[in-house]
């Protein structure tokens, strides 16, 4: 039975960690994810979990400790944001190439500078090529649900990759929302126990983890890693299906909102999708065929599925909550356009809009104006910014 | 003691699907099975007639490629010798020559 409650995104992520009862949590505090390890250390003090909490001196050490624990054969989790993720950067790549299914609760915050503590996707977007699975949440409910699915995905034998569950700093992490949670026993039954096929503490087998790769092996190992990421797509769908069967909340690679007959659409990640849905509803009342696609899974990137979902639109705005500084927009814009191009979609005109940097608000009216622009006969700018002073 | 190579069948010709996940290496002492001999551009040649068995050469070999048994050096282990020539430099009696391959 689901239980109704109200809590913040951080509380939801921490509750998920308590129910998962991981063997190790190694974390360093950083706004806005600080509360997550804070809650976990309270669970440890209260005897509510069996977790070994490692109070490390940096995020570099947090990820290193998680890697050691996973290599030893147990479940390890951490949480971070912004500069903390940046300090983990080197190890993010190693965790993925060593195929260690660590789960990281990422609370998205702008990367310095200027120094800022509010939401932006520049931290996790910067790590998009590190080999981690990336799943984004719109609200506390999704943050909780995605956390519960993370281990089943990362630990699947076809995958064995680390997983980042992202939620927006403050907007999601600190706002109290109504949420449905699941009972401990049901969660544990869903997640199951972790039995790695190979690990350092196995007395029956000696193994070296993370050896040097001479040039004759690196490309083959990277190809295998990329293949695991390709496999992750089906595993995510399967685990999400099972989750829906057990708990009644359904998730795909992305959510399509009023897209059936949509002519103008917005593609977005994270909490602002909720704001955009309001705009879609208002526009629909006025007869505008507006739709929204909210991307949940960014790694692996569902290029083919997105091309199919978006290819019927006449105009699309791709919303990036981080600037790629490529001079041509943000990372989502680049990848979605590449997807449309490679799957032969030429009728959908696109613009790439950078918004919401450093926690800048985006309002329902902003989305209405975006849809208005998409529906007008005027030529769309290839890239643009919304919400900043001209 | 003979060791078994737990990485048997995995070499520089192996297709990507045949490598271990994450490049994990199983078993211990695997370096004995790794052919570093094919890195050589020069090969040491032991001139036994000049050798005084002073044993100055074997400790300087970075690849432990000069086996010693019963207090005497034996011929080179060419599976591991990388042909660096350090032994030839060290030998005081001209008992090691370097042959260009
Ligand atoms: S050439 Fe170098 S590697 Fe070969 S036996 Fe002499 S010292 Fe050892
Ligand atoms: S250093 Fe020269 S003489 Fe001495 S043991 Fe080696 S090969 Fe023989």
JSON list of N, CA and C and ligand atoms in Angstrom, two decimals, chain B residues 40 42-44 57-58 60-66 73 76-78 80-88 96 98, ligand 1:
[
{"chain": "B", "resi": 40, "resn": "UNK", "atom": "N", "xyz": [60.95, -5.87, -28.04]},
{"chain": "B", "resi": 40, "resn": "UNK", "atom": "CA", "xyz": [62.38, -5.68, -28.27]},
{"chain": "B", "resi": 40, "resn": "UNK", "atom": "C", "xyz": [62.70, -5.15, -29.66]},
{"chain": "B", "resi": 42, "resn": "UNK", "atom": "N", "xyz": [66.28, -4.76, -29.87]},
{"chain": "B", "resi": 42, "resn": "UNK", "atom": "CA", "xyz": [67.61, -5.38, -29.78]},
{"chain": "B", "resi": 42, "resn": "UNK", "atom": "C", "xyz": [67.50, -6.55, -28.81]},
{"chain": "B", "resi": 43, "resn": "UNK", "atom": "N", "xyz": [68.34, -7.57, -29.04]},
{"chain": "B", "resi": 43, "resn": "UNK", "atom": "CA", "xyz": [68.28, -8.74, -28.15]},
{"chain": "B", "resi": 43, "resn": "UNK", "atom": "C", "xyz": [69.65, -9.00, -27.52]},
{"chain": "B", "resi": 44, "resn": "UNK", "atom": "N", "xyz": [69.68, -9.25, -26.20]},
{"chain": "B", "resi": 44, "resn": "UNK", "atom": "CA", "xyz": [70.96, -9.59, -25.58]},
{"chain": "B", "resi": 44, "resn": "UNK", "atom": "C", "xyz": [71.40, -11.01, -25.98]},
{"chain": "B", "resi": 57, "resn": "UNK", "atom": "N", "xyz": [74.98, -8.96, -13.43]},
{"chain": "B", "resi": 57, "resn": "UNK", "atom": "CA", "xyz": [73.94, -8.60, -14.40]},
{"chain": "B", "resi": 57, "resn": "UNK", "atom": "C", "xyz": [72.51, -8.81, -13.89]},
{"chain": "B", "resi": 58, "resn": "UNK", "atom": "N", "xyz": [72.25, -9.95, -13.22]},
{"chain": "B", "resi": 58, "resn": "UNK", "atom": "CA", "xyz": [70.83, -10.28, -12.97]},
{"chain": "B", "resi": 58, "resn": "UNK", "atom": "C", "xyz": [70.07, -9.28, -12.09]},
{"chain": "B", "resi": 60, "resn": "UNK", "atom": "N", "xyz": [70.24, -6.09, -12.02]},
{"chain": "B", "resi": 60, "resn": "UNK", "atom": "CA", "xyz": [69.91, -4.81, -12.68]},
{"chain": "B", "resi": 60, "resn": "UNK", "atom": "C", "xyz": [68.83, -4.97, -13.75]},
{"chain": "B", "resi": 61, "resn": "UNK", "atom": "N", "xyz": [68.51, -6.19, -14.08]},
{"chain": "B", "resi": 61, "resn": "UNK", "atom": "CA", "xyz": [67.50, -6.38, -15.14]},
{"chain": "B", "resi": 61, "resn": "UNK", "atom": "C", "xyz": [66.14, -5.93, -14.63]},
{"chain": "B", "resi": 62, "resn": "UNK", "atom": "N", "xyz": [65.52, -4.95, -15.28]},
{"chain": "B", "resi": 62, "resn": "UNK", "atom": "CA", "xyz": [64.22, -4.44, -14.80]},
{"chain": "B", "resi": 62, "resn": "UNK", "atom": "C", "xyz": [63.10, -5.44, -15.02]},
{"chain": "B", "resi": 63, "resn": "UNK", "atom": "N", "xyz": [63.33, -6.49, -15.79]},
{"chain": "B", "resi": 63, "resn": "UNK", "atom": "CA", "xyz": [62.25, -7.42, -16.10]},
{"chain": "B", "resi": 63, "resn": "UNK", "atom": "C", "xyz": [62.50, -8.82, -15.58]},
{"chain": "B", "resi": 64, "resn": "UNK", "atom": "N", "xyz": [63.45, -8.95, -14.64]},
{"chain": "B", "resi": 64, "resn": "UNK", "atom": "CA", "xyz": [63.77, -10.27, -14.06]},
{"chain": "B", "resi": 64, "resn": "UNK", "atom": "C", "xyz": [63.94, -11.32, -15.15]},
{"chain": "B", "resi": 65, "resn": "UNK", "atom": "N", "xyz": [64.65, -10.94, -16.21]},
{"chain": "B", "resi": 65, "resn": "UNK", "atom": "CA", "xyz": [64.76, -11.84, -17.35]},
{"chain": "B", "resi": 65, "resn": "UNK", "atom": "C", "xyz": [66.09, -12.58, -17.41]},
{"chain": "B", "resi": 66, "resn": "UNK", "atom": "N", "xyz": [66.87, -12.50, -16.29]},
{"chain": "B", "resi": 66, "resn": "UNK", "atom": "CA", "xyz": [68.09, -13.30, -16.22]},
{"chain": "B", "resi": 66, "resn": "UNK", "atom": "C", "xyz": [67.91, -14.28, -15.06]},
{"chain": "B", "resi": 73, "resn": "UNK", "atom": "N", "xyz": [73.90, -17.90, -13.21]},
{"chain": "B", "resi": 73, "resn": "UNK", "atom": "CA", "xyz": [72.91, -17.38, -14.14]},
{"chain": "B", "resi": 73, "resn": "UNK", "atom": "C", "xyz": [72.71, -18.37, -15.28]},
{"chain": "B", "resi": 76, "resn": "UNK", "atom": "N", "xyz": [68.96, -16.09, -21.08]},
{"chain": "B", "resi": 76, "resn": "UNK", "atom": "CA", "xyz": [67.90, -15.08, -20.95]},
{"chain": "B", "resi": 76, "resn": "UNK", "atom": "C", "xyz": [66.50, -15.66, -21.10]},
{"chain": "B", "resi": 77, "resn": "UNK", "atom": "N", "xyz": [65.59, -15.06, -20.40]},
{"chain": "B", "resi": 77, "resn": "UNK", "atom": "CA", "xyz": [64.15, -15.36, -20.56]},
{"chain": "B", "resi": 77, "resn": "UNK", "atom": "C", "xyz": [63.63, -14.42, -21.65]},
{"chain": "B", "resi": 78, "resn": "UNK", "atom": "N", "xyz": [63.62, -14.91, -22.87]},
{"chain": "B", "resi": 78, "resn": "UNK", "atom": "CA", "xyz": [63.30, -14.03, -23.99]},
{"chain": "B", "resi": 78, "resn": "UNK", "atom": "C", "xyz": [61.80, -13.74, -24.13]},
{"chain": "B", "resi": 80, "resn": "UNK", "atom": "N", "xyz": [60.18, -12.39, -21.72]},
{"chain": "B", "resi": 80, "resn": "UNK", "atom": "CA", "xyz": [59.96, -11.15, -20.97]},
{"chain": "B", "resi": 80, "resn": "UNK", "atom": "C", "xyz": [61.00, -10.07, -21.23]},
{"chain": "B", "resi": 81, "resn": "UNK", "atom": "N", "xyz": [62.23, -10.45, -21.70]},
{"chain": "B", "resi": 81, "resn": "UNK", "atom": "CA", "xyz": [63.29, -9.46, -21.92]},
{"chain": "B", "resi": 81, "resn": "UNK", "atom": "C", "xyz": [62.85, -8.42, -22.94]},
{"chain": "B", "resi": 82, "resn": "UNK", "atom": "N", "xyz": [62.98, -7.13, -22.56]},
{"chain": "B", "resi": 82, "resn": "UNK", "atom": "CA", "xyz": [62.57, -6.05, -23.45]},
{"chain": "B", "resi": 82, "resn": "UNK", "atom": "C", "xyz": [63.73, -5.48, -24.26]},
{"chain": "B", "resi": 83, "resn": "UNK", "atom": "N", "xyz": [64.91, -6.04, -24.07]},
{"chain": "B", "resi": 83, "resn": "UNK", "atom": "CA", "xyz": [66.04, -5.61, -24.88]},
{"chain": "B", "resi": 83, "resn": "UNK", "atom": "C", "xyz": [66.60, -4.25, -24.53]},
{"chain": "B", "resi": 84, "resn": "UNK", "atom": "N", "xyz": [66.52, -3.88, -23.26]},
{"chain": "B", "resi": 84, "resn": "UNK", "atom": "CA", "xyz": [66.95, -2.53, -22.87]},
{"chain": "B", "resi": 84, "resn": "UNK", "atom": "C", "xyz": [68.48, -2.36, -22.90]},
{"chain": "B", "resi": 85, "resn": "UNK", "atom": "N", "xyz": [69.20, -3.48, -22.76]},
{"chain": "B", "resi": 85, "resn": "UNK", "atom": "CA", "xyz": [70.66, -3.41, -22.85]},
{"chain": "B", "resi": 85, "resn": "UNK", "atom": "C", "xyz": [71.37, -3.04, -21.56]},
{"chain": "B", "resi": 86, "resn": "UNK", "atom": "N", "xyz": [70.66, -2.91, -20.48]},
{"chain": "B", "resi": 86, "resn": "UNK", "atom": "CA", "xyz": [71.29, -2.55, -19.20]},
{"chain": "B", "resi": 86, "resn": "UNK", "atom": "C", "xyz": [72.29, -3.64, -18.78]},
{"chain": "B", "resi": 87, "resn": "UNK", "atom": "N", "xyz": [71.90, -4.90, -18.95]},
{"chain": "B", "resi": 87, "resn": "UNK", "atom": "CA", "xyz": [72.78, -6.01, -18.55]},
{"chain": "B", "resi": 87, "resn": "UNK", "atom": "C", "xyz": [74.10, -5.96, -19.32]},
{"chain": "B", "resi": 88, "resn": "UNK", "atom": "N", "xyz": [74.01, -5.63, -20.61]},
{"chain": "B", "resi": 88, "resn": "UNK", "atom": "CA", "xyz": [75.22, -5.58, -21.44]},
{"chain": "B", "resi": 88, "resn": "UNK", "atom": "C", "xyz": [76.14, -4.45, -20.97]},
{"chain": "B", "resi": 96, "resn": "UNK", "atom": "N", "xyz": [78.06, -10.14, -22.60]},
{"chain": "B", "resi": 96, "resn": "UNK", "atom": "CA", "xyz": [76.71, -9.91, -23.14]},
{"chain": "B", "resi": 96, "resn": "UNK", "atom": "C", "xyz": [76.82, -8.95, -24.33]},
{"chain": "B", "resi": 98, "resn": "UNK", "atom": "N", "xyz": [74.70, -7.08, -27.70]},
{"chain": "B", "resi": 98, "resn": "UNK", "atom": "CA", "xyz": [73.34, -6.70, -28.09]},
{"chain": "B", "resi": 98, "resn": "UNK", "atom": "C", "xyz": [73.22, -6.83, -29.61]},
{"chain": "C", "resi": 1, "resn": "LIG", "atom": "S1", "xyz": [68.35, -6.51, -22.17]},
{"chain": "C", "resi": 1, "resn": "LIG", "atom": "FE1", "xyz": [67.35, -5.51, -20.44]},
{"chain": "C", "resi": 1, "resn": "LIG", "atom": "S2", "xyz": [65.50, -6.72, -20.19]},
{"chain": "C", "resi": 1, "resn": "LIG", "atom": "FE2", "xyz": [66.82, -7.96, -21.43]},
{"chain": "C", "resi": 1, "resn": "LIG", "atom": "S3", "xyz": [67.90, -9.24, -19.99]},
{"chain": "C", "resi": 1, "resn": "LIG", "atom": "FE3", "xyz": [69.19, -7.45, -20.33]},
{"chain": "C", "resi": 1, "resn": "LIG", "atom": "S4", "xyz": [68.60, -6.04, -18.69]},
{"chain": "C", "resi": 1, "resn": "LIG", "atom": "FE4", "xyz": [67.00, -7.61, -18.82]}
]
